[in-house]
Coordinates of C-alpha atoms and ligand atoms in Angstrom, one line a residue:
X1 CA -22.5 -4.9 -20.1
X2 CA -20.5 -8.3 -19.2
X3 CA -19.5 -7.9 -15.5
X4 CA -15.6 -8.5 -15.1
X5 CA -16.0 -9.8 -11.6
X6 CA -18.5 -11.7 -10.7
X7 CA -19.0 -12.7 -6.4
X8 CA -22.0 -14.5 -5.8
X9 CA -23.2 -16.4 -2.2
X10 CA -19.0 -16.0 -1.5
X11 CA -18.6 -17.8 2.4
X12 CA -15.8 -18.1 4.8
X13 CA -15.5 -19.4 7.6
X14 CA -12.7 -18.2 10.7
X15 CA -13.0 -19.1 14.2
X16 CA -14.2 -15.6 15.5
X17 CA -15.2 -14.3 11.5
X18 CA -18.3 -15.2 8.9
X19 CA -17.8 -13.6 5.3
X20 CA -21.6 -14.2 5.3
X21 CA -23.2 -15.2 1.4
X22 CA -21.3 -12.1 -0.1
X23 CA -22.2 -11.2 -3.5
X24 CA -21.8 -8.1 -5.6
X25 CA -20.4 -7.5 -9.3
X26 CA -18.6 -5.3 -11.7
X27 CA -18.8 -4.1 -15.0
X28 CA -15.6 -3.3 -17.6
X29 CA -15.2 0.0 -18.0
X30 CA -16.0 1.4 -13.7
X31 CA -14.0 1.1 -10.7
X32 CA -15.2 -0.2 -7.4
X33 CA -14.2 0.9 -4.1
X34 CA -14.7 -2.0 -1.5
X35 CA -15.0 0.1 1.8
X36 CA -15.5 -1.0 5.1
X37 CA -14.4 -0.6 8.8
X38 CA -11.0 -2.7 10.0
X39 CA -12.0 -6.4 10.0
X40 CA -14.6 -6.1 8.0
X41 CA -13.8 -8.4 5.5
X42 CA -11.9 -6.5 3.0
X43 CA -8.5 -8.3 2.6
X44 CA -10.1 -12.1 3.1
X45 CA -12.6 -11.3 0.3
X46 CA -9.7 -9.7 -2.0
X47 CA -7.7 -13.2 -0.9
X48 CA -10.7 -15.4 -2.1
X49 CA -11.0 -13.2 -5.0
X50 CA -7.1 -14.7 -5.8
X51 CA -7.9 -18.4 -4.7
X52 CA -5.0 -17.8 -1.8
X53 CA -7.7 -18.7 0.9
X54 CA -10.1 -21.3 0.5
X55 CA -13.4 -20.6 -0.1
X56 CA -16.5 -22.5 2.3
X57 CA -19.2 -21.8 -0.3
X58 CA -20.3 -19.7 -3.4
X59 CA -18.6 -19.0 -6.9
X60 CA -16.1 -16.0 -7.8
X61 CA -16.2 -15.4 -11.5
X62 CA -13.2 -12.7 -13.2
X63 CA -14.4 -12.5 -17.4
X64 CA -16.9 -14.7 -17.0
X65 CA -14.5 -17.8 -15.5
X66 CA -14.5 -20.0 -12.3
X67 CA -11.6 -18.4 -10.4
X68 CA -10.4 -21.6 -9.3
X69 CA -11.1 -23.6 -12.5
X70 CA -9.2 -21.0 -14.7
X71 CA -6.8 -20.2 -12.0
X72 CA -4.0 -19.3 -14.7
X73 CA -6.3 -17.9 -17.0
X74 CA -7.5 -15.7 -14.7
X75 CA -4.2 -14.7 -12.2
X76 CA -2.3 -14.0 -16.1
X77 CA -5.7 -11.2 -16.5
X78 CA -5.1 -9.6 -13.0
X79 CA -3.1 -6.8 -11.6
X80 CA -2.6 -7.4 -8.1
X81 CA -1.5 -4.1 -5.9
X82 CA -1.0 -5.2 -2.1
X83 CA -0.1 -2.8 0.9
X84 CA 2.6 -5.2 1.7
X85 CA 5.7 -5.5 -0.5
X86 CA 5.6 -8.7 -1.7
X87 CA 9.0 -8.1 -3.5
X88 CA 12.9 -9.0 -2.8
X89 CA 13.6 -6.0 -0.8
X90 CA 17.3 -6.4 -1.8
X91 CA 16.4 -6.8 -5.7
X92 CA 16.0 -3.6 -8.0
X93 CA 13.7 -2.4 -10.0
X94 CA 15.5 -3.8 -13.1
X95 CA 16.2 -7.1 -11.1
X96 CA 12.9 -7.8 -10.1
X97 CA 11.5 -7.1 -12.7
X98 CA 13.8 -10.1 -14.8
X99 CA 12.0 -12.2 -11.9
X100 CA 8.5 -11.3 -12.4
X101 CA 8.5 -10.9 -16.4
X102 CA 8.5 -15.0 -17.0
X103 CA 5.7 -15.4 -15.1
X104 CA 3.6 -13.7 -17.5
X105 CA 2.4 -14.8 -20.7
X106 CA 1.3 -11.4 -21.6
X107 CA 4.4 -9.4 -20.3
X108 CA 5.2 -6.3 -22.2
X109 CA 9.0 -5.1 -21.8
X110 CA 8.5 -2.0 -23.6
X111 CA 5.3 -1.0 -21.5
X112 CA 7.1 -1.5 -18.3
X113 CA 9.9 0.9 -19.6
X114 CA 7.5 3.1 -20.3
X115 CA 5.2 2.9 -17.0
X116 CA 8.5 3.0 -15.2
X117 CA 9.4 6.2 -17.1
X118 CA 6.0 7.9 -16.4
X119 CA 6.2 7.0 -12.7
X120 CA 9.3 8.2 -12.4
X121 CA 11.0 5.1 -10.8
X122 CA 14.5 5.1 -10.7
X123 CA 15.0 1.5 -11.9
X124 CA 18.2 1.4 -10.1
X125 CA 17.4 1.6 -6.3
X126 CA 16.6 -1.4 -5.0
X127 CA 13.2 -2.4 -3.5
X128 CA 14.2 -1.7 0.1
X129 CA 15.1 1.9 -0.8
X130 CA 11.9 3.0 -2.4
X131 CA 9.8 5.0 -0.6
X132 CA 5.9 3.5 0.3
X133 CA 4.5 5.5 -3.2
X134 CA 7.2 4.5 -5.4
X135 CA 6.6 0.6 -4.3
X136 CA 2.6 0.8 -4.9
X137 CA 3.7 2.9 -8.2
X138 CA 5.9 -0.3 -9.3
X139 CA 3.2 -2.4 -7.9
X140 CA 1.1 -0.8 -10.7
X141 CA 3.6 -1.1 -13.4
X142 CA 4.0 -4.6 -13.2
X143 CA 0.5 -4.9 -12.8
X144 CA -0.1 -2.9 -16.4
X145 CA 3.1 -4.6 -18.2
X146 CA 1.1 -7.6 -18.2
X147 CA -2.0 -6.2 -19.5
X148 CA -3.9 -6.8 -16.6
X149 CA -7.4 -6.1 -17.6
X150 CA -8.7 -6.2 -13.5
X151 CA -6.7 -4.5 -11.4
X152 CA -7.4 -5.4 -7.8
X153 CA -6.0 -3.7 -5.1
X154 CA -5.7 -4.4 -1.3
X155 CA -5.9 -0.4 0.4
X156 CA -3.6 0.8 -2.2
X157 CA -3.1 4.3 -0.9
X158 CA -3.3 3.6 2.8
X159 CA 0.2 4.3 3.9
X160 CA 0.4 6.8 1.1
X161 CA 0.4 11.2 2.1
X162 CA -2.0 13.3 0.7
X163 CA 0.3 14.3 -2.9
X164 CA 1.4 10.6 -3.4
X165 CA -2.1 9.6 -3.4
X166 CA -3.8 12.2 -5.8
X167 CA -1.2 11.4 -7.5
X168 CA -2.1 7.3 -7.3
X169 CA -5.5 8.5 -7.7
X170 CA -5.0 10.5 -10.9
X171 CA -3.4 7.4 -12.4
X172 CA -5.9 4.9 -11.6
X173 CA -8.7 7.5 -13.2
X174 CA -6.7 7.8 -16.6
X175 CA -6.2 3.9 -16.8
X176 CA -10.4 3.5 -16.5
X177 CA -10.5 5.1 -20.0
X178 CA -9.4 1.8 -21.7
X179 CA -13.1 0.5 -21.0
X180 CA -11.8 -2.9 -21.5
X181 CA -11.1 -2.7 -17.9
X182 CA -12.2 -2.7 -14.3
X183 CA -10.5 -1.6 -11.1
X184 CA -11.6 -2.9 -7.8
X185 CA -9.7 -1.7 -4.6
X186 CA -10.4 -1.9 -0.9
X187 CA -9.7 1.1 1.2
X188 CA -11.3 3.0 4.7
X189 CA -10.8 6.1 3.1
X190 CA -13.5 7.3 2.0
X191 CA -12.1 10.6 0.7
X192 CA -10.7 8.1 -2.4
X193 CA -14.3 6.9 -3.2
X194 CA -15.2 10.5 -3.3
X195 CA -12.4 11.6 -6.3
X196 CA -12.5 8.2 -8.4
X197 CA -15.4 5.3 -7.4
X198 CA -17.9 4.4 -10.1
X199 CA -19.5 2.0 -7.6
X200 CA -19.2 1.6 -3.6
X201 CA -19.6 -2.1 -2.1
X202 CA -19.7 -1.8 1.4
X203 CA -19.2 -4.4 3.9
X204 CA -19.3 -4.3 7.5
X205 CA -18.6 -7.6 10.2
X206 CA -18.4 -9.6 7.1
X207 CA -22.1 -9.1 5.7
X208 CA -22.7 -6.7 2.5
X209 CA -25.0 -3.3 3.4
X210 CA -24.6 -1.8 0.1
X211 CA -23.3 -2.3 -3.4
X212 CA -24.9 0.2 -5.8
X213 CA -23.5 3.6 -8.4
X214 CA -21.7 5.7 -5.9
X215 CA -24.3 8.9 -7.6
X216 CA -27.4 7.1 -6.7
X217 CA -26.2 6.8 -3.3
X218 CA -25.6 10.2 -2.9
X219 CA -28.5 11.8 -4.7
X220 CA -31.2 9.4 -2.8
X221 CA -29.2 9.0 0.5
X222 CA -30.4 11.9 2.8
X223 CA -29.0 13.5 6.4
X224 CA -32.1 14.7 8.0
X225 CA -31.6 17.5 10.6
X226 CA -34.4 19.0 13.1
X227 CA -35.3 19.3 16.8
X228 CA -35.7 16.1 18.9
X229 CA -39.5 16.9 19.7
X230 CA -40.1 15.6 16.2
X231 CA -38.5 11.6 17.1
X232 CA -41.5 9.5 17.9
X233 CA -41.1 6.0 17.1
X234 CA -42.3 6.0 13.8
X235 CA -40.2 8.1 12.7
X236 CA -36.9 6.9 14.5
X237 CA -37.7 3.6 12.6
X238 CA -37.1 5.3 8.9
X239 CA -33.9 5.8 10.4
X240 CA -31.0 4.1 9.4
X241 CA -28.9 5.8 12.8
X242 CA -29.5 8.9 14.4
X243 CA -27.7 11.2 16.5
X244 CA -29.0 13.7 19.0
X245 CA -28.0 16.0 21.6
X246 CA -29.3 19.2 23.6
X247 CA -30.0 21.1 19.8
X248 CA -31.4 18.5 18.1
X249 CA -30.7 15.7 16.2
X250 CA -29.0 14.3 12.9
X251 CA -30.4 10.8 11.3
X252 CA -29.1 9.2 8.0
X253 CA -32.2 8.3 5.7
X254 CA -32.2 6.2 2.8
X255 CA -34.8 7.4 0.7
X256 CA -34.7 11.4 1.3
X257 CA -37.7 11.8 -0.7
X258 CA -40.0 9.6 1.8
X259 CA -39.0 12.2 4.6
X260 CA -39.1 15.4 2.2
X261 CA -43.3 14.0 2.3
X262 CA -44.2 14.3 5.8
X263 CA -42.0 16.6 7.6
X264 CA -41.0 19.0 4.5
X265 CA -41.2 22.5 6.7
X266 CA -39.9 21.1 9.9
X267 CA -36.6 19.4 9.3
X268 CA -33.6 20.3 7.1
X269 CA -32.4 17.6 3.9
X270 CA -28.5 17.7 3.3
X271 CA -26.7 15.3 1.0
X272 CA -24.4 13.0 3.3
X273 CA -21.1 12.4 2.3
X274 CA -19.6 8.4 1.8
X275 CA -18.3 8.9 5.1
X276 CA -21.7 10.0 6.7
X277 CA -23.1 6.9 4.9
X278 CA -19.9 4.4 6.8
X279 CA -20.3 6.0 10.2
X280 CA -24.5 5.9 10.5
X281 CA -24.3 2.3 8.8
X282 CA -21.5 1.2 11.1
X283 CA -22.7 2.6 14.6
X284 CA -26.3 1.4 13.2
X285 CA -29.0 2.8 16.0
X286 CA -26.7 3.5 18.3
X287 CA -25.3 7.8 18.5
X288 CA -23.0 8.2 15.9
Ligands
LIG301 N1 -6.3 -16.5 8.5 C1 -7.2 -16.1 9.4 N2 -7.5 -16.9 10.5 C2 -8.5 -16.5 11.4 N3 -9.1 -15.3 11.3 C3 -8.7 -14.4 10.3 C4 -7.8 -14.8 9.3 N4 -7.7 -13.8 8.4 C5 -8.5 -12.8 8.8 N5 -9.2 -13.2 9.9 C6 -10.2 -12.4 10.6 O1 -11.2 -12.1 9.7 C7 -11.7 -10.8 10.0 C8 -11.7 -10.0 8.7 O2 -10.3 -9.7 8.4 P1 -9.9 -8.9 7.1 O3 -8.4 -8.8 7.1 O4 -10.6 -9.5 5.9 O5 -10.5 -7.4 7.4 P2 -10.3 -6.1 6.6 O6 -11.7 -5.5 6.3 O7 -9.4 -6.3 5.5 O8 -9.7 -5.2 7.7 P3 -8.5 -4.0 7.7 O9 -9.2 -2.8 7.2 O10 -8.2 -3.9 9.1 O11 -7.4 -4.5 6.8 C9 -10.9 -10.2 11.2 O12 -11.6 -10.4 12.3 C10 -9.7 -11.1 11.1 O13 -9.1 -11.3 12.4

């Protein structure tokens, strides 16, 4: 399948910050969660992604073109959903949408009626007056009104409650049947990955740990419980973290299968959740 985004070797350089040789990739038809800790990288990748930082090294392709090199190609082909407003707060709906429209070639009046419609926006408040769900929800139909065929998406649900973001969530999941597309959001909640992620890219202190099918991860991912009498170095090497106190301990394995071979009888297998996966990855050999 022909990846849709493309991040290969991707550098930046801040003063106290290294995006270090990123590189992952995704195929039309899945959606990505980018997940990390705060500071991890997320948002400067995500602005790289849109050419509005500059780059110190490596190559971002979105349908097979240079980002920077097809900058209007590509911006025209993406949906952009921030967890700022990047609106005129005192602007409608209807207004700002007059504003945005020109700047697409492919804008689509009658689908933005429509996504407006299904959202239930009321077209007449203005931008200041919506709640935080209603602006990510108009976020998303200007996004689709131009035919966006990436959607990229800067911890979309984060300020949203638990109904508006099913509700976000549900949305996103029926817009992934047109295959033609890809989604690709950041977010520290893992619970998200959990209902909708085809893949999970994770990054922590600017260097990727993981980018693989969010299934794979789970079925060959294991949390390995027993008694601490079992910990001798060999073993606490396999480990990717572990955590122990007076009843024992918990460690995060990445092949479960390696450990099921040697210590089958003496210690217990459980399938870790994403989170599981963030917090043993992020606290690394330290207790979790
Ligand atoms: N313009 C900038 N100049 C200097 N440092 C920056 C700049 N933008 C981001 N950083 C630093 O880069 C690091 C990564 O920030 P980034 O916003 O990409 O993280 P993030 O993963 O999106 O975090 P969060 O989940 O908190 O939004 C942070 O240490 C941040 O302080």
């Amino acid at each position: 399948m022909e990846p849709i985004l493309e991040v290969n070797q991707l550098k930046k350089q801040f003063k106290d910050f290294t995006l270090n040789d990123i590189s992952f990739s995704l195929e039309k038809g899945y959606i990505m969660g980018f997940i990390g800790p705060n500071g991890a990288g997320k948002s400067t990748t995500i602005k790289l992604i849109l050419n509005l930082l500059k780059k110190d090294g490596g190559e971002i392709k979105v349908f097979g073109l240079d980002n920077i090199k097809n900058e209007i190609e590509v911006k025209n082909r993406i949906g952009f959903v921030f967890d700022e407003n990047h609106y005129y707060e005192e602007l409608t709906i209807a207004e700002m949408k007059r504003v945005i429209a020109p700047l697409y070639k492919n804008w689509d009046d009658n689908d933005f009626a429509r996504y407006t419609g299904e959202f239930n926006l009321p077209t007449k408040k203005k931008i200041k007056d919506l709640s935080k769900g209603m602006k990510m929800k108009f976020s998303l139909a200007v996004a689709l009104s131009h035919h966006a065929d990436l959607l990229l998406m800067d911890e979309p649900t984060s300020g949203l409650d638990p109904v508006a973001r099913n509700e976000f969530l549900e949305i996103l999941s029926f817009l992934i049947q047109d295959e033609n597309k890809g989604i690709f959001f950041s977010t520290h909640i893992t619970s998200d990955l959990d209902k909708i992620a085809d893949f999970v890219t994770f990054i922590n202190d600017g260097n990727i740990v993981l980018s693989t099918a969010k299934d794979d991860l789970l079925d060959n991912y294991g949390l390995v419980k027993g008694g601490t009498e079992l910990l001798n170095q060999n073993l606490r090497s396999k480990f990717i973290g572990i955590k122990e106190n007076q009843f024992g301990f918990v460690g995060l394995i990445k092949d479960k299968q390696q450990i099921k071979q040697f210590l089958n009888h003496h210690v217990v297998v459980e399938k870790p959740t994403l989170e599981d996966i963030m917090l043993f990855y992020t606290r690394g050999a330290q207790n979790v």
